[in-house]
Amino acid sequence: MKLNQLEFVNRKKVESDYEALQERLRTLPNKLSYDIMVPFGPLAFMPGKLVHTNEVTVLLGDNWFSKCSAKQAVELIEHRKKHVRKVLDDLQKVMKNFESRAEFTDLQKMSDVSFGVFLVNCFSNCVLFFCYTGKYRTAHKPHSKPKLSNVFEVDFPANGSDTKSMGHFQSEEELWAHLEELERQEELLGELDRMPNTAETNGEDTSSSEEEKEDKRTDLNGMYRAEDCITQGNFHKEVTNSDLFGGQVNGSTYYHSDDEDDIDVGDNSVPTIFFSHTVEPKRVRINTGKNTTLKFSEKKEEANRKRKNSSGNGHATPELPNIKTPADIYRFFVDVVNGEYVPRKSILKSRSRENSVCSNTSDNSAAEFDDRQGVQRSISCDEATQSDNSESILEEEEEEEEEGQQQLPKKLLPSSGTTEAFSGTVIEKEPLSPSLIPHPVIAHPILPTILERKSEEVLSKASEETPKRISKFKAARMQQN
Amino acid sequence: MAEQIQKKLQGELEKYQQLQKDLSRAVAARQKLEAQLTENNIVKEELELLDATNTIFKLMGPVLVKQEMEEAKGTVGKRLEYITGEIKRYEQQMQELERRSEQQRETLGRLQQELQRGQGKG
């Protein structure tokens, strides 16, 4: 298309040159002779006379000349202009074809995509741009064809409501806002509506345009991704997801399913993590949500856990909605993991369980540890600094605990010792995981610290709960002891 | 064994590249001929417009040589035919080159597969 435009411009220039020449030829034979300054070499002029004003030697092309009168020359020029105009028209037809094809494909996609209002707007913006340029060009051309713009306008209303953007050529911000809304709705619903191809198609070249549609779609998707890079990272992901959601292209749907699968895996893994405590008596503190802490027995934990997991999958729990990026999932993941690992006895552990759900470590953990390892590794950088800070708090808390009770110090001392050693490895995460598996109890003090940081980051409410939980856990411990 | 295949692959690749170059050359020549064709058409039309009174010149190097109207028309016509013939020839050449490059592509693909298989085994 760009090539066409370039050619168009060139041809226009040629035509204007010819017209100027015609004018000159017409005025030339008015006088018998002209007094002119003749160029004499590249740097000098010489006064001279232009005689035989009616005789013109015309280049016919391909090294052919003909001497003719001015009038005949004018005729020749006219003939040539006709030719140039013909070429121009051909170029314009080609241009029109390109544009109409692009427009049709865009409109098709607009009609197909369910969330496509924003998509439509984006597409139509692009098409509008084409349309606008087309109009610009036609205006310049003396033999402009208003049909071109009319065609576009006809097609736009044909798709009706989708093409709100006729006037919104510059309202991209509104589009992005709308886009955000839609995607948030999507996430809340947890589903993507994939509308089949509606019957709004123009009925023209649907079969042939489908391929182009796909190509355009991918191109546009790529374009949108490029544009989205300017915006936030989350938004970027959402845009790509939304693009994929509405798509009927196999590739896009495939992508979509992958994203969903990933998210689902994250969700499933979070709820199904079970952690069994050998030391802990039957009473367990579980964080079902950000604000609630419940007592469960170990058996009840699983049931509740499963229940909550299923419910969590069904609708957005207070924890889940925060997950807008995979990082959030992982963060949450870690919290859960940490919560599981948290031993119930220490305050730290209890504190760490702000948002985590206690579960049995026994059976399922083996497979899930691998996931956690990956998760933890990803978060290791974030947690490294946190662990250092949390360590000090941990030790302080342990000291407080030690004052109160005798059993605790015994457990805390080794744990503290391990925490110290652990802190060195926390950064790397890999040594963390193997140590976690055999020594869930030992691992707890560190995990809670990480959890603390993470939970503080993720959930503001968690901080509020910690004092309560600490007290409750203290009470529990007191009771236990 | 894999090395042999690799060498063969290299050879075939070079041949393929050569074919591609020939193809592009043929395409360029054809485009030039097409431009000349259109120009000669214009000249022919303009010659029709002119009558016998005005002289026609042909530029041969630095010299403008006077020509007769009929002569010029004949020359231009012959040139046109020559150009069309050339275009046809180039078309055929291009088709041939395309066919050969296609074959070459197939052999390349086959060799690549063999190489991968050999590498996989090794």
XYZ file of C-alpha atoms in Angstrom:
603
model
C 0.000 0.000 0.000
C 2.834 2.313 0.777
C 4.305 1.589 -2.587
C 1.046 2.479 -4.176
C 0.932 5.702 -2.324
C 4.404 6.567 -3.413
C 3.599 5.811 -6.996
C 0.484 7.867 -6.676
C 2.442 10.849 -5.498
C 4.960 10.478 -8.255
C 2.358 10.250 -10.912
C 0.595 13.267 -9.580
C 3.796 15.196 -9.813
C 4.305 14.094 -13.373
C 0.857 15.150 -14.301
C 1.307 18.571 -12.809
C 4.544 18.933 -14.704
C 2.809 18.143 -17.908
C 0.182 20.699 -17.236
C 2.783 23.347 -16.639
C 4.455 22.386 -19.859
C 1.219 22.706 -21.699
C 0.749 26.146 -20.421
C 4.217 27.121 -21.502
C 3.655 25.730 -24.949
C 0.481 27.631 -25.331
C 2.060 30.921 -24.537
C 5.262 30.279 -26.446
C 4.113 30.984 -29.998
C 2.522 34.212 -28.931
C 5.693 36.009 -29.750
C 7.968 35.567 -32.698
C 11.056 35.564 -30.585
C 11.902 35.869 -26.963
C 14.869 37.508 -25.316
C 16.184 35.028 -22.863
C 19.239 34.265 -20.796
C 20.704 31.110 -22.125
C 22.614 28.929 -19.741
C 26.202 28.819 -20.804
C 27.791 26.003 -19.016
C 26.935 25.226 -15.452
C 27.809 28.609 -14.047
C 26.980 31.264 -16.586
C 24.176 32.628 -18.599
C 24.250 34.468 -21.872
C 21.686 36.747 -23.307
C 20.100 35.273 -26.345
C 16.994 34.962 -28.382
C 14.502 32.220 -28.608
C 13.420 31.933 -32.216
C 11.223 29.627 -34.159
C 8.912 29.667 -31.284
C 6.478 27.450 -32.997
C 8.876 24.624 -33.660
C 9.236 22.111 -30.943
C 11.155 18.883 -30.929
C 9.352 16.445 -28.795
C 10.689 13.299 -27.288
C 8.327 10.518 -28.140
C 10.052 8.008 -25.921
C 12.659 5.373 -26.504
C 15.031 7.811 -28.179
C 12.507 8.964 -30.755
C 12.013 12.641 -31.477
C 9.685 14.523 -33.674
C 9.725 18.073 -34.737
C 6.339 19.601 -34.637
C 4.502 22.761 -34.094
C 3.596 23.975 -30.677
C 0.021 23.040 -31.152
C 0.932 19.542 -32.133
C 3.201 19.375 -29.163
C 0.307 20.344 -26.982
C -1.676 17.521 -28.452
C 1.118 15.136 -27.753
C 1.274 16.298 -24.189
C -2.418 15.825 -23.833
C -2.081 12.323 -25.060
C 0.650 11.634 -22.595
C -1.315 13.093 -19.778
C -4.104 10.739 -20.611
C -1.746 7.889 -20.226
C -0.480 9.069 -16.885
C -3.996 9.486 -15.687
C -4.788 5.975 -16.681
C -1.904 4.686 -14.627
C -3.018 6.810 -11.706
C -6.474 5.349 -11.883
C -5.135 1.862 -11.903
C -3.056 2.617 -8.864
C -6.010 4.030 -7.103
C -8.084 0.994 -7.878
C -5.420 -1.196 -6.401
C -5.263 1.036 -3.367
C -8.983 0.839 -3.002
C -8.869 -2.892 -3.197
C -6.311 -3.059 -0.466
C -8.227 -0.736 1.736
C -11.513 -2.423 1.171
C -9.947 -5.739 1.907
C -8.463 -4.449 5.104
C -11.719 -2.879 6.032
C -13.700 -5.996 5.344
C -11.405 -8.129 7.369
C -11.494 -5.678 10.195
C -15.205 -5.426 10.089
C -15.508 -9.144 10.026
C -13.420 -9.425 13.076
C -15.345 -6.670 14.702
C -18.558 -8.507 14.195
C -17.091 -11.741 15.414
C -15.425 -10.677 18.555
C -17.696 -10.650 21.544
C -15.649 -8.377 23.722
C -14.845 -6.689 20.564
C -16.311 -3.352 21.311
C -12.958 -2.125 22.318
C -11.349 -4.256 19.686
C -13.771 -2.907 17.214
C -12.908 0.550 18.205
C -9.262 -0.169 17.830
C -9.774 -1.808 14.493
C -12.072 0.850 13.313
C -9.543 3.408 14.369
C -7.088 1.825 12.055
C -9.603 1.531 9.324
C -10.736 5.040 9.947
C -7.187 6.080 9.508
C -7.129 4.358 6.154
C -10.417 5.906 5.304
C -9.227 9.305 6.283
C -6.112 8.997 4.209
C -8.218 7.812 1.336
C -10.404 10.832 1.643
C -7.386 13.064 1.789
C -6.044 11.615 -1.354
C -9.286 11.784 -3.211
C -9.653 15.410 -2.292
C -6.332 16.198 -3.837
C -7.010 14.371 -6.996
C -8.964 16.478 -9.459
C -10.916 13.485 -10.567
C -11.572 12.459 -7.022
C -13.876 9.600 -6.395
C -16.167 10.212 -3.506
C -17.352 6.695 -3.899
C -14.348 5.542 -1.989
C -15.277 7.252 1.209
C -18.891 6.429 0.711
C -18.095 2.801 0.512
C -16.322 2.945 3.808
C -19.090 4.778 5.476
C -21.635 2.385 4.174
C -19.715 -0.524 5.504
C -19.306 1.009 8.879
C -22.956 1.525 9.594
C -23.592 -1.901 8.214
C -21.964 -3.302 11.282
C -24.046 -1.038 13.352
C -23.352 -0.830 16.976
C -19.872 -2.157 16.689
C -18.642 0.887 14.936
C -19.094 3.418 17.604
C -15.735 4.651 16.858
C -16.607 6.589 13.771
C -16.256 9.704 15.701
C -13.792 8.340 18.194
C -10.770 8.568 16.093
C -8.780 10.014 18.915
C -10.588 8.532 21.875
C -8.176 5.728 22.387
C -8.041 6.401 26.050
C -11.678 5.674 26.340
C -11.088 2.476 24.516
C -8.367 1.419 26.885
C -10.570 2.205 29.850
C -13.310 0.176 28.378
C -10.856 -2.548 27.661
C -9.835 -2.632 31.281
C -13.373 -2.867 32.428
C -14.113 -5.723 30.160
C -11.107 -7.632 31.203
C -11.877 -7.180 34.852
C -15.287 -8.496 34.207
C -13.720 -11.405 32.498
C -11.548 -12.205 35.388
C -14.374 -12.020 37.815
C -16.403 -14.318 35.738
C -13.450 -16.535 35.234
C -14.590 -17.368 31.805
C -14.243 -16.075 28.360
C -17.140 -15.737 26.099
C -16.291 -16.833 22.699
C -18.924 -15.751 20.355
C -19.135 -17.632 17.139
C -18.949 -15.756 13.950
C -22.048 -13.687 13.900
C -24.081 -13.253 10.810
C -23.094 -9.678 10.484
C -20.612 -10.492 7.842
C -20.927 -8.536 4.730
C -21.204 -11.669 2.784
C -18.324 -10.700 0.608
C -15.371 -12.930 0.201
C -15.820 -14.375 3.595
C -13.965 -17.468 2.673
C -11.090 -15.709 1.090
C -10.976 -13.009 3.634
C -10.777 -15.374 6.536
C -7.153 -16.001 5.962
C -6.547 -12.342 5.649
C -8.649 -11.895 8.700
C -6.392 -14.169 10.619
C -3.349 -12.455 9.285
C -4.801 -9.107 10.063
C -5.775 -10.318 13.440
C -2.329 -11.457 14.257
C -0.934 -8.299 12.829
C -3.319 -6.240 14.814
C -2.679 -8.271 17.864
C 0.967 -7.683 17.465
C 0.278 -4.047 16.954
C -1.829 -3.864 20.015
C 0.764 -5.646 22.003
C 3.251 -3.106 20.861
C 0.941 -0.351 21.868
C 0.188 -1.994 25.136
C 3.778 -2.182 26.056
C 3.493 1.440 26.706
C 0.861 0.771 29.297
C 1.277 -1.273 32.424
C 2.467 -4.780 32.334
C -0.738 -6.183 33.737
C -2.731 -4.332 31.236
C -0.544 -5.647 28.536
C -1.216 -9.165 29.533
C -4.864 -8.506 29.811
C -4.999 -7.009 26.408
C -3.299 -9.939 24.864
C -5.592 -12.227 26.732
C -8.600 -10.320 25.663
C -7.427 -10.364 22.118
C -7.052 -14.044 22.368
C -10.300 -14.505 24.138
C -12.530 -13.182 21.476
C -10.610 -14.783 18.696
C -11.910 -17.543 16.656
C -8.594 -18.238 15.190
C -7.355 -21.555 16.270
C -4.064 -20.167 17.276
C -5.605 -17.532 19.410
C -7.987 -19.895 21.063
C -5.146 -22.185 21.711
C -3.297 -19.448 23.435
C -6.339 -18.628 25.392
C -6.780 -22.124 26.610
C -3.191 -22.202 27.615
C -3.584 -19.117 29.673
C -6.644 -20.481 31.274
C -4.946 -23.704 31.961
C -2.087 -21.982 33.594
C -4.335 -20.002 35.778
C -6.398 -23.007 36.586
C -3.373 -24.954 37.503
C -2.383 -22.223 39.807
C -5.771 -22.162 41.360
C -6.016 -25.858 41.686
C -2.623 -26.207 43.157
C -3.320 -23.591 45.752
C -6.319 -25.252 47.214
C -5.140 -28.794 46.969
C -2.002 -28.311 48.960
C -2.256 -30.289 52.092
C 0.008 -30.210 55.011
C 0.027 -32.682 57.819
C 1.365 -31.784 61.165
C 2.698 -34.496 63.330
C 3.259 -32.308 66.331
C 0.149 -30.290 66.112
C -2.744 -31.632 68.058
C -6.026 -31.688 66.476
C -6.607 -28.024 66.785
C -5.432 -26.077 63.821
C -5.678 -22.499 62.894
C -6.702 -21.970 59.380
C -6.950 -18.831 57.480
C -9.894 -19.259 55.275
C -9.793 -15.735 54.109
C -8.022 -12.600 54.844
C -10.047 -11.803 57.867
C -11.146 -15.062 59.282
C -9.268 -17.537 61.378
C -10.887 -20.784 62.228
C -10.128 -23.759 64.292
C -10.145 -27.030 62.571
C -9.039 -30.434 63.303
C -6.725 -31.983 60.851
C -9.458 -33.978 59.331
C -11.692 -31.024 59.165
C -8.951 -29.087 57.537
C -8.979 -31.221 54.473
C -12.694 -31.047 54.183
C -12.728 -27.370 54.667
C -9.814 -26.972 52.435
C -11.472 -28.869 49.687
C -14.635 -26.988 50.215
C -12.890 -23.726 50.111
C -10.892 -24.751 47.149
C -13.954 -25.698 45.243
C -15.695 -22.567 46.268
C -12.601 -20.621 45.513
C -12.578 -22.048 42.063
C -16.204 -21.359 41.604
C -16.146 -17.743 42.513
C -13.641 -15.170 43.296
C -12.529 -15.451 46.870
C -11.126 -12.407 48.508
C -7.702 -13.777 47.827
C -8.147 -14.805 44.266
C -9.298 -11.553 42.743
C -6.012 -10.036 43.644
C -4.411 -12.354 41.232
C -4.058 -10.360 38.125
C -0.763 -11.610 36.955
C 0.985 -14.898 37.244
C 3.247 -13.246 39.746
C 0.270 -12.758 41.975
C -0.576 -16.384 41.699
C 2.883 -17.328 42.664
C 2.896 -14.913 45.490
C -0.301 -16.286 46.755
C 1.000 -19.676 46.130
C 3.921 -19.020 48.325
C 1.732 -17.731 51.007
C -0.246 -20.860 50.983
C 2.823 -22.922 50.928
C 4.312 -21.025 53.715
C 1.145 -21.283 55.628
C 1.220 -24.938 55.285
C 4.643 -25.199 56.486
C 4.001 -23.004 59.393
C 4.083 -24.934 62.572
C 1.184 -24.165 64.630
C 2.972 -23.736 67.838
C 5.091 -20.695 67.350
C 3.764 -17.248 67.210
C 5.806 -16.643 64.184
C 4.254 -19.515 62.510
C 0.887 -18.318 63.506
C 1.707 -14.868 62.332
C 2.950 -16.246 59.123
C -0.353 -17.870 58.607
C -2.044 -14.628 57.896
C -3.374 -15.612 54.575
C -2.279 -19.159 54.342
C -4.454 -22.131 54.764
C -3.132 -24.888 56.906
C -3.078 -28.214 55.293
C -1.481 -31.590 55.589
C 2.028 -31.856 54.413
C 1.949 -35.543 53.999
C 0.875 -36.965 50.716
C 0.246 -34.366 48.136
C 3.143 -32.266 49.056
C 5.646 -34.300 47.116
C 4.287 -33.373 43.752
C 3.412 -29.931 44.806
C 6.774 -29.231 46.272
C 8.179 -29.204 42.810
C 5.708 -26.555 41.865
C 6.497 -24.667 44.991
C 10.130 -24.908 44.297
C 9.637 -23.232 41.001
C 7.385 -20.723 42.630
C 9.783 -20.099 45.404
C 12.647 -19.711 43.065
C 10.745 -17.100 41.204
C 10.034 -15.296 44.371
C 13.411 -15.881 45.848
C 14.699 -12.525 44.824
C 11.842 -10.805 46.507
C 12.014 -12.882 49.579
C 15.708 -12.769 50.040
C 15.675 -9.345 51.522
C 12.550 -10.066 53.363
C 13.906 -13.143 54.957
C 16.765 -11.194 56.372
C 14.424 -8.744 57.949
C 12.065 -11.371 59.056
C 14.854 -13.264 60.662
C 15.395 -10.596 63.218
C 11.751 -10.464 63.989
C 11.671 -14.174 64.173
C 14.385 -14.239 66.685
C 12.737 -11.572 68.687
C 9.530 -13.408 68.705
C 11.237 -16.562 69.644
C 12.801 -14.848 72.518
C 9.475 -13.659 73.675
C 8.103 -17.063 73.373
C 10.977 -18.605 75.154
C 10.297 -16.500 78.135
C 6.836 -17.792 78.444
C 7.298 -21.442 78.027
C 9.794 -24.176 78.282
C 8.810 -26.354 75.467
C 8.969 -23.627 72.998
C 12.564 -22.757 73.529
C 13.567 -26.276 72.853
C 11.765 -26.232 69.636
C 12.553 -22.703 68.803
C 16.230 -23.000 69.457
C 16.738 -25.651 66.882
C 14.370 -23.803 64.654
C 16.177 -20.596 65.228
C 19.393 -22.323 64.569
C 17.950 -23.703 61.451
C 16.505 -20.350 60.604
C 19.888 -18.833 60.743
C 21.287 -21.496 58.579
C 18.187 -21.337 56.576
C 18.401 -17.675 55.987
C 21.557 -18.198 54.098
C 19.820 -20.600 51.820
C 16.585 -18.747 51.563
C 17.979 -16.613 48.865
C 18.669 -19.537 46.680
C 15.494 -21.369 47.356
C 16.769 -24.639 45.943
C 18.365 -25.852 49.125
C 15.275 -24.581 50.800
C 12.945 -26.990 49.154
C 14.791 -30.199 49.929
C 15.218 -29.096 53.451
C 11.582 -28.317 53.618
C 10.457 -31.687 52.591
C 12.183 -33.692 55.278
C 11.868 -31.059 57.935
C 8.604 -29.358 57.629
C 8.678 -28.356 61.218
C 12.076 -26.831 61.005
C 11.274 -25.019 57.869
C 8.373 -23.316 59.420
C 10.062 -20.463 61.131
C 11.565 -19.181 57.957
C 8.531 -19.705 55.866
C 6.416 -17.735 58.213
C 8.819 -14.889 57.935
C 8.610 -14.979 54.226
C 4.934 -15.319 54.528
C 4.794 -12.336 56.727
C 6.434 -10.181 54.196
C 4.491 -11.604 51.376
C 1.253 -11.416 53.176
C 1.942 -7.883 54.146
C 2.591 -7.067 50.612
C -0.349 -8.836 49.180
C -2.965 -8.293 51.757
C -3.358 -5.263 53.811
C -5.830 -6.901 56.031
C -3.365 -9.511 57.022
C -1.527 -7.083 59.191
C -4.634 -6.467 61.098
C -5.155 -10.086 61.683
C -1.697 -10.846 62.894
C -2.102 -9.382 66.317
C -5.302 -11.271 66.765
C -3.820 -14.393 65.462
C -0.799 -14.110 67.568
C -2.876 -13.738 70.588
C -5.075 -16.590 69.583
C -2.184 -18.774 68.868
C -0.644 -17.848 72.107
C -3.800 -18.794 73.747
C -3.842 -22.008 71.845
C -0.325 -22.702 72.834
C -1.090 -21.885 76.351
C -3.908 -24.290 76.208
C -1.790 -26.896 74.564
C 0.902 -26.463 77.101
C 27.850 -39.895 7.727
C 26.359 -36.733 9.091
C 29.235 -34.768 7.703
C 28.648 -36.162 4.285
C 25.073 -35.172 4.484
C 26.081 -31.781 5.645
C 28.399 -31.338 2.709
C 25.716 -32.425 0.347
C 23.374 -30.016 2.025
C 25.828 -27.217 1.521
C 26.160 -27.998 -2.133
C 22.439 -28.143 -2.649
C 22.009 -24.920 -0.745
C 24.448 -23.154 -3.000
C 22.695 -24.418 -6.041
C 19.439 -23.197 -4.631
C 20.853 -19.793 -3.956
C 22.170 -19.616 -7.461
C 18.775 -20.472 -8.802
C 17.220 -17.777 -6.695
C 19.668 -15.237 -8.029
C 18.920 -16.215 -11.578
C 15.263 -15.934 -10.848
C 15.572 -12.458 -9.451
C 17.687 -11.406 -12.394
C 15.097 -12.694 -14.783
C 12.398 -10.870 -12.916
C 14.309 -7.590 -13.070
C 14.951 -7.947 -16.772
C 11.327 -8.656 -17.368
C 10.307 -5.559 -15.508
C 12.647 -3.465 -17.599
C 11.226 -4.942 -20.739
C 7.748 -4.179 -19.564
C 8.633 -0.540 -19.096
C 10.074 -0.413 -22.577
C 6.964 -2.015 -23.906
C 4.696 0.635 -22.481
C 6.968 3.371 -23.704
C 7.034 2.030 -27.218
C 3.312 1.814 -27.149
C 3.122 5.461 -26.299
C 5.551 6.303 -29.076
C 3.464 4.374 -31.522
C 0.336 6.189 -30.461
C 2.016 9.555 -30.667
C 3.353 8.783 -34.082
C -0.201 8.143 -35.117
C -1.153 11.536 -33.831
C 1.531 13.243 -35.882
C 1.146 13.755 -39.571
C 3.800 13.539 -42.287
C 4.681 17.170 -42.212
C 6.866 17.103 -39.194
C 10.215 15.394 -39.169
C 11.058 12.573 -36.908
C 14.451 12.060 -35.399
C 16.044 9.143 -33.769
C 18.715 9.597 -31.167
C 21.648 7.368 -31.844
C 24.327 8.202 -29.368
C 25.106 11.885 -29.719
C 23.450 12.160 -33.101
C 19.911 12.942 -33.926
C 19.182 11.148 -37.156
C 16.363 12.174 -39.311
C 13.876 9.479 -40.031
C 10.857 9.094 -42.233
C 7.487 8.713 -40.717
C 6.887 5.298 -42.142
C 10.349 4.182 -41.269
C 9.918 5.329 -37.744
C 6.599 3.633 -37.455
C 8.033 0.439 -38.801
C 10.989 0.589 -36.489
C 8.857 1.202 -33.501
C 6.566 -1.644 -34.435
C 9.444 -4.014 -34.854
C 10.859 -2.932 -31.541
C 7.558 -3.606 -29.915
C 7.451 -7.099 -31.294
C 10.964 -7.724 -30.193
C 10.193 -6.618 -26.697
C 7.140 -8.798 -26.438
C 9.157 -11.743 -27.640
C 11.797 -11.040 -25.057
C 9.218 -10.862 -22.335
C 7.831 -14.207 -23.324
C 11.260 -15.707 -23.284
C 11.938 -14.352 -19.843
C 8.625 -15.667 -18.652
C 9.533 -19.119 -19.747
C 12.907 -18.793 -18.157
C 11.362 -17.723 -14.921
C 9.007 -20.655 -14.885
C 11.845 -23.022 -15.496
C 13.877 -21.472 -12.757
C 10.988 -21.669 -10.367
C 10.485 -25.302 -11.084
C 14.110 -26.041 -10.530
C 14.272 -24.030 -7.361
C 11.248 -25.931 -6.088
C 12.969 -29.199 -6.746
C 16.034 -27.880 -5.062
C 14.013 -26.908 -2.040
C 12.663 -30.408 -1.778
C 16.083 -31.933 -1.904
C 17.262 -29.486 0.688
C 14.453 -30.430 2.975
C 15.162 -34.075 2.529
C 18.807 -33.629 3.237
C 18.052 -31.618 6.306
C 15.838 -34.355 7.611
C 18.521 -36.895 6.999
C 20.999 -34.744 8.780
C 18.757 -34.369 11.763
C 18.157 -38.042 11.867
C 21.836 -38.724 11.675
C 22.518 -36.223 14.378
C 19.803 -37.668 16.490
C 21.278 -41.096 16.263
C 24.701 -39.794 16.968
